[in-house]
XYZ file of C-alpha atoms in Angstrom:
420
model
C -42.594 -33.691 -49.337
C -40.529 -30.616 -50.090
C -38.137 -29.513 -47.363
C -39.351 -26.714 -45.116
C -38.242 -23.168 -45.834
C -39.848 -21.621 -42.734
C -37.112 -21.024 -40.197
C -37.060 -18.906 -37.030
C -34.065 -17.310 -35.315
C -33.645 -18.888 -31.877
C -30.381 -17.310 -30.702
C -27.181 -15.607 -31.792
C -23.753 -16.842 -30.824
C -20.184 -15.927 -31.638
C -19.648 -16.461 -35.338
C -23.202 -17.461 -36.253
C -26.791 -18.125 -35.252
C -29.137 -20.903 -34.176
C -32.171 -21.366 -36.456
C -35.318 -23.414 -35.835
C -37.102 -25.084 -38.748
C -40.721 -24.433 -37.826
C -42.116 -27.423 -39.752
C -39.584 -30.124 -38.880
C -38.570 -28.896 -35.431
C -34.892 -29.169 -36.386
C -32.508 -26.815 -34.615
C -29.512 -25.871 -36.764
C -26.373 -23.885 -36.030
C -25.131 -21.676 -38.876
C -21.663 -20.155 -38.789
C -20.288 -17.071 -40.474
C -16.811 -18.539 -40.871
C -17.440 -20.991 -43.691
C -21.199 -21.014 -44.224
C -21.548 -24.465 -42.680
C -24.524 -25.585 -40.670
C -24.421 -27.665 -37.506
C -27.644 -29.513 -36.736
C -29.279 -30.508 -33.482
C -31.676 -33.342 -34.248
C -34.963 -33.155 -32.404
C -35.903 -36.230 -30.373
C -39.178 -36.955 -28.579
C -39.632 -35.676 -25.018
C -42.348 -35.092 -22.455
C -42.650 -31.442 -23.432
C -42.139 -31.884 -27.156
C -39.008 -32.486 -29.228
C -35.672 -31.606 -27.667
C -32.371 -30.807 -29.409
C -29.514 -33.236 -29.679
C -26.193 -32.372 -31.254
C -25.330 -34.663 -34.178
C -22.094 -33.258 -35.624
C -18.896 -31.896 -34.177
C -17.747 -28.448 -35.221
C -15.210 -28.306 -37.992
C -11.510 -27.847 -37.276
C -11.680 -24.476 -39.016
C -14.479 -23.325 -36.717
C -12.559 -24.397 -33.620
C -9.378 -22.666 -34.740
C -11.216 -19.435 -35.532
C -13.062 -19.488 -32.219
C -9.899 -20.236 -30.247
C -8.018 -17.424 -32.019
C -10.804 -14.926 -31.393
C -11.064 -15.814 -27.718
C -7.271 -15.735 -27.247
C -7.133 -12.291 -28.826
C -9.886 -11.031 -26.519
C -8.165 -12.286 -23.365
C -4.769 -10.946 -24.486
C -6.199 -7.520 -25.312
C -7.939 -7.257 -21.956
C -4.790 -8.412 -20.159
C -2.690 -5.643 -21.714
C -5.422 -3.112 -20.955
C -5.300 -4.238 -17.349
C -1.507 -3.971 -17.262
C -1.717 -0.349 -18.373
C -4.305 0.308 -15.672
C -2.370 -1.326 -12.833
C 1.095 -0.236 -13.736
C 4.095 -2.246 -12.569
C 4.845 -3.107 -8.970
C 6.756 -5.795 -7.109
C 3.720 -7.370 -5.481
C 1.747 -7.476 -8.710
C 4.674 -8.925 -10.689
C 5.268 -11.637 -8.081
C 1.590 -12.608 -8.154
C 1.599 -12.678 -11.949
C 4.687 -14.893 -12.064
C 3.129 -17.217 -9.487
C 0.018 -17.467 -11.648
C 2.098 -18.363 -14.725
C 4.009 -21.066 -12.847
C 0.783 -22.366 -11.328
C -0.820 -22.714 -14.758
C 2.260 -24.413 -16.232
C 2.347 -27.030 -13.474
C -1.305 -27.938 -14.026
C -1.106 -27.691 -17.810
C -1.392 -31.490 -18.350
C -4.868 -31.378 -16.844
C -5.867 -28.025 -18.348
C -4.974 -29.192 -21.861
C -7.227 -32.227 -21.555
C -10.133 -30.068 -20.421
C -9.434 -27.563 -23.226
C -9.439 -30.359 -25.810
C -12.881 -31.528 -24.731
C -14.129 -27.940 -24.515
C -13.200 -27.224 -28.138
C -13.967 -30.654 -29.613
C -17.005 -31.924 -27.709
C -20.207 -31.975 -29.723
C -22.089 -31.340 -26.468
C -20.703 -27.804 -26.047
C -22.331 -24.768 -27.680
C -19.798 -21.999 -27.261
C -20.440 -18.258 -27.189
C -24.225 -18.154 -27.370
C -25.124 -14.454 -27.394
C -27.451 -13.261 -24.629
C -27.071 -9.457 -24.880
C -25.722 -6.519 -26.834
C -22.714 -5.589 -24.689
C -19.150 -6.908 -25.078
C -18.689 -10.382 -23.614
C -22.435 -10.993 -23.367
C -21.834 -14.637 -24.244
C -22.389 -17.967 -22.572
C -21.302 -21.550 -23.140
C -23.932 -24.285 -23.010
C -23.024 -27.828 -21.964
C -25.681 -30.299 -23.101
C -26.194 -33.901 -21.949
C -25.602 -36.473 -24.689
C -29.125 -37.830 -24.479
C -31.927 -35.297 -24.115
C -35.095 -37.372 -24.380
C -36.850 -35.218 -21.807
C -36.151 -31.796 -20.269
C -33.091 -31.802 -18.002
C -32.320 -29.708 -14.893
C -30.245 -26.600 -15.518
C -27.349 -24.980 -13.658
C -26.455 -21.371 -14.456
C -22.794 -20.896 -13.539
C -20.942 -17.598 -12.974
C -17.158 -17.946 -12.943
C -14.723 -16.254 -10.607
C -11.516 -14.386 -11.395
C -11.141 -11.533 -8.883
C -13.536 -9.400 -10.989
C -10.604 -9.047 -13.420
C -9.746 -12.361 -15.134
C -13.099 -14.125 -15.089
C -14.019 -15.999 -18.263
C -16.827 -18.359 -19.231
C -14.446 -21.178 -20.196
C -13.263 -21.400 -16.569
C -16.514 -23.297 -16.013
C -15.714 -25.909 -18.670
C -14.519 -28.611 -16.264
C -17.644 -28.335 -14.135
C -19.885 -28.002 -17.192
C -18.521 -31.077 -18.950
C -18.806 -33.195 -15.816
C -22.324 -32.094 -14.934
C -23.438 -32.720 -18.521
C -22.332 -36.328 -18.003
C -24.837 -36.461 -15.136
C -27.665 -35.212 -17.379
C -27.555 -31.594 -16.204
C -27.568 -28.689 -18.671
C -24.998 -26.033 -17.717
C -24.965 -22.411 -18.880
C -21.622 -20.758 -18.082
C -22.090 -16.988 -18.287
C -19.371 -14.587 -19.393
C -19.529 -10.955 -18.287
C -17.531 -7.759 -18.578
C -14.508 -7.748 -16.271
C -12.564 -4.762 -14.975
C -11.370 -2.518 -16.624
C -13.860 -3.279 -19.413
C -16.629 -2.758 -16.855
C -17.190 -2.152 -13.159
C -19.278 -4.050 -10.646
C -22.654 -2.648 -11.736
C -21.872 -3.740 -15.323
C -20.974 -7.223 -14.095
C -24.178 -7.583 -12.083
C -26.235 -6.276 -15.000
C -24.595 -8.727 -17.414
C -25.154 -11.703 -15.132
C -28.778 -10.746 -14.527
C -29.326 -10.456 -18.267
C -27.679 -13.847 -18.777
C -29.994 -15.400 -16.203
C -32.958 -13.812 -17.982
C -31.863 -15.339 -21.298
C -31.562 -18.793 -19.759
C -34.953 -18.830 -18.050
C -36.643 -17.641 -21.258
C -34.782 -19.813 -23.782
C -33.281 -22.878 -22.132
C -36.211 -25.088 -23.186
C -34.979 -24.660 -26.775
C -31.766 -26.439 -25.753
C -33.359 -29.303 -23.816
C -33.356 -27.677 -20.376
C -36.266 -27.725 -17.953
C -37.320 -24.117 -17.189
C -38.932 -25.374 -13.980
C -35.658 -26.765 -12.618
C -33.092 -23.974 -12.857
C -30.315 -23.517 -10.278
C -27.875 -20.611 -9.967
C -24.248 -20.982 -8.891
C -21.275 -18.638 -8.563
C -17.660 -19.264 -7.621
C -15.374 -16.767 -5.826
C -15.967 -13.331 -7.414
C -18.708 -15.004 -9.440
C -20.419 -15.997 -6.186
C -20.393 -12.357 -5.106
C -21.705 -11.075 -8.455
C -24.445 -13.703 -8.750
C -25.504 -13.123 -5.122
C -25.786 -9.401 -5.900
C -27.935 -10.199 -8.948
C -30.125 -12.547 -6.911
C -30.692 -10.115 -4.025
C -31.263 -7.186 -6.404
C -33.867 -9.201 -8.301
C -35.680 -10.032 -5.055
C -35.709 -6.332 -4.173
C -37.212 -5.473 -7.560
C -39.922 -8.099 -7.191
C -40.821 -6.791 -3.753
C -41.748 -3.483 -5.407
C -38.615 -1.513 -4.591
C -36.895 -1.533 -7.951
C -37.139 -1.307 -11.714
C -38.911 -3.646 -14.106
C -38.521 -7.398 -13.700
C -36.788 -9.353 -16.498
C -36.900 -12.718 -14.729
C -38.416 -14.031 -11.528
C -36.804 -15.245 -8.326
C -39.397 -18.031 -8.324
C -37.689 -19.455 -11.433
C -34.528 -20.237 -9.419
C -34.922 -23.393 -7.332
C -31.740 -22.833 -5.285
C -28.565 -20.773 -5.181
C -25.080 -22.273 -4.673
C -22.317 -19.935 -3.509
C -18.806 -21.417 -3.711
C -15.928 -19.690 -1.897
C -17.582 -16.298 -2.167
C -17.223 -12.975 -0.363
C -20.489 -11.274 0.502
C -19.437 -8.277 2.623
C -16.948 -6.142 0.701
C -16.154 -3.880 3.642
C -14.714 -6.859 5.522
C -12.503 -7.809 2.574
C -10.809 -4.546 1.528
C -7.753 -4.881 3.779
C -7.541 -8.620 3.213
C -7.469 -8.227 -0.571
C -4.925 -5.415 -0.291
C -2.583 -7.706 1.622
C -3.143 -10.432 -0.979
C -2.114 -8.127 -3.844
C -5.385 -6.510 -4.982
C -4.697 -2.907 -3.977
C -7.350 -0.734 -2.345
C -7.243 1.756 -5.211
C -7.925 -0.918 -7.819
C -10.560 -2.605 -5.658
C -12.369 0.698 -5.122
C -12.235 1.322 -8.876
C -13.819 -2.082 -9.530
C -16.529 -1.434 -6.938
C -17.214 2.143 -8.120
C -15.735 3.823 -5.057
C -15.495 3.128 -1.359
C -18.948 4.607 -0.839
C -20.472 1.816 -2.967
C -19.163 -1.107 -0.922
C -22.349 -1.385 1.137
C -24.495 -1.219 -2.009
C -22.723 -4.240 -3.473
C -22.536 -6.314 -0.274
C -25.350 -8.916 -0.226
C -24.781 -9.567 3.488
C -25.439 -5.913 4.299
C -28.492 -5.745 2.053
C -30.298 -8.756 3.528
C -29.926 -7.231 7.013
C -31.490 -3.938 5.903
C -34.992 -3.773 7.471
C -36.337 -1.962 4.404
C -35.660 -5.098 2.335
C -37.287 -7.631 4.683
C -40.027 -8.462 2.157
C -37.424 -9.098 -0.536
C -35.462 -11.513 1.650
C -38.501 -13.750 2.025
C -38.583 -14.190 -1.760
C -35.078 -15.658 -1.935
C -34.717 -19.328 -2.919
C -32.823 -21.786 -0.681
C -29.201 -20.651 -0.452
C -26.425 -23.224 -0.009
C -22.948 -21.862 0.684
C -19.817 -23.989 0.149
C -16.389 -22.994 1.471
C -13.043 -24.546 2.349
C -11.882 -24.018 5.926
C -8.313 -23.262 4.773
C -9.271 -20.738 2.096
C -6.801 -17.837 2.290
C -8.044 -15.980 -0.796
C -11.504 -15.403 0.667
C -11.694 -16.625 4.280
C -14.487 -19.049 5.129
C -15.783 -16.484 7.645
C -17.249 -14.676 4.635
C -19.671 -17.528 4.024
C -20.261 -18.082 7.739
C -21.283 -14.463 8.295
C -23.509 -14.427 5.226
C -25.205 -17.640 6.357
C -25.733 -16.182 9.843
C -27.205 -13.005 8.347
C -29.582 -14.997 6.140
C -30.736 -17.161 9.033
C -31.256 -14.090 11.195
C -33.770 -12.648 8.713
C -35.537 -15.952 8.089
C -34.049 -16.943 4.734
C -33.571 -20.620 3.950
C -29.853 -21.295 4.028
C -27.269 -23.999 4.627
C -23.508 -23.711 5.112
C -21.240 -26.594 4.096
C -17.568 -26.304 5.115
C -14.880 -28.607 3.760
C -12.190 -29.193 6.349
C -8.654 -28.412 5.187
C -9.711 -27.311 1.691
C -8.302 -24.165 0.079
C -9.728 -21.760 -2.504
C -8.364 -23.827 -5.397
C -8.837 -27.299 -3.889
C -12.598 -27.328 -4.302
C -12.807 -25.947 -7.819
C -9.525 -27.016 -9.467
C -7.341 -29.469 -7.554
C -9.960 -31.996 -6.431
C -11.535 -32.292 -9.902
C -8.048 -32.793 -11.397
C -7.412 -35.575 -8.891
C -10.363 -37.568 -10.170
C -12.203 -40.129 -8.071
C -14.935 -38.962 -5.731
C -15.376 -35.211 -5.325
C -17.479 -34.240 -2.303
C -18.448 -30.797 -3.642
C -19.483 -32.186 -7.021
C -21.548 -34.937 -5.438
C -23.210 -32.429 -3.093
C -24.292 -30.273 -6.028
C -25.558 -33.224 -8.068
C -27.482 -34.710 -5.119
C -29.305 -31.410 -4.517
C -30.178 -30.933 -8.187
C -31.352 -34.541 -8.558
C -33.244 -34.655 -5.248
C -36.615 -36.311 -5.808
C -35.596 -37.847 -9.138
C -35.163 -41.511 -8.260
C -34.008 -42.499 -11.738
C -31.293 -39.826 -11.788
C -30.163 -40.660 -8.256
C -29.892 -44.345 -9.143
C -27.777 -43.431 -12.156
C -25.588 -41.210 -9.988
C -25.034 -44.063 -7.549
C -23.580 -46.250 -10.301
C -21.600 -43.537 -12.083
C -17.955 -44.562 -12.602
C -15.283 -42.628 -10.703
C -13.774 -39.759 -12.642
C -10.292 -40.331 -13.987
C -7.243 -38.413 -12.765
C -6.124 -35.600 -15.075
C -2.882 -34.490 -13.391
C -0.187 -36.239 -11.299
C -0.453 -35.665 -7.559
C 3.056 -34.215 -7.252
C 2.212 -31.494 -9.795
C -1.001 -30.642 -7.959
C 0.882 -30.356 -4.662
C 3.588 -28.185 -6.210
C 0.950 -25.962 -7.782
C -0.886 -25.572 -4.476
C 2.356 -24.444 -2.819
C 2.871 -21.551 -5.246
C -0.770 -20.749 -5.984
C -1.461 -16.999 -5.954
C -5.081 -17.693 -4.994
């Protein structure tokens, strides 16, 4: 039989496109760098064939992608420097960040290697028309049936967020048969808070409409944000509920498509955080610029919105909300999650607050994963996503402990000088 020539565009990504052969069901990845094609073989599943990656990207592709992404981050960094100017506090924080990254580089390099070389990672899938409307997809090695999906929104103080910051979490969850979509979005000064929320909402819309093409189960989608990403994703979630209650614009995706929301180390009432951030090095003037003026702080505070009586119908549409926070978090105090949880409970929303005693802002998301072994936060997330799936839970129970990626003395030194 002659090979099929009927092929349909499934998605665009940085440097190429994903094409579906209508007759064979084969999903292929074409690049613009060298004309090569990367195939995802279709394997049987309950809801039809599902994609499975069968070839690693070429070295040339990885080098080109790495160079392009490095250029983007460098360009935005220098743009930010021009915006902020030079000051003692900012310089000291920047130097602390550089030293922090150098100390943890042994672990970061291992994660980066897997990020760029793993055949289970689809980098820079395009979900929109604006700059940085990209996402990374982390696919389980064996997709014989649709897998649960976690949409992840990274943190970065609304300034240095980047989709690759979710690579450690994405790679590890993929090992537990969970598809992860790590969404990139415009950061300041490339965009302000309304741009960020719009980007994230559009990314969520892309996932719920297209994730079945990548082996994800559209009926088991979870949303998670970390730090600034928790704030942005919470804004997107609450805004979507308001739209669906009849008090907003058209609906691109439905709240009912999100089974639960995970907020990690987030801040949900901006008015309570202005002075705190100023003392930590994020000046009021810059913070107000990010949030589109002091008068907009209430508009972009999910805690304030859920307490607004005019939005009571919208609050009832929200999925279960689970908030995670370290008790010793100095970047965003754990009171931020406590107050948001109290506000949600007050208006009848389903919510749970999980505090980790003695954990800091970076312990939960960076240091504990680098330590290897058992990670309470990771296991909490996996147990919620796999709840009711006896086969997955049994596999989780026998999963080997994760290996250590950085020496303990380097992690402790890094935590002492961390700017976060």
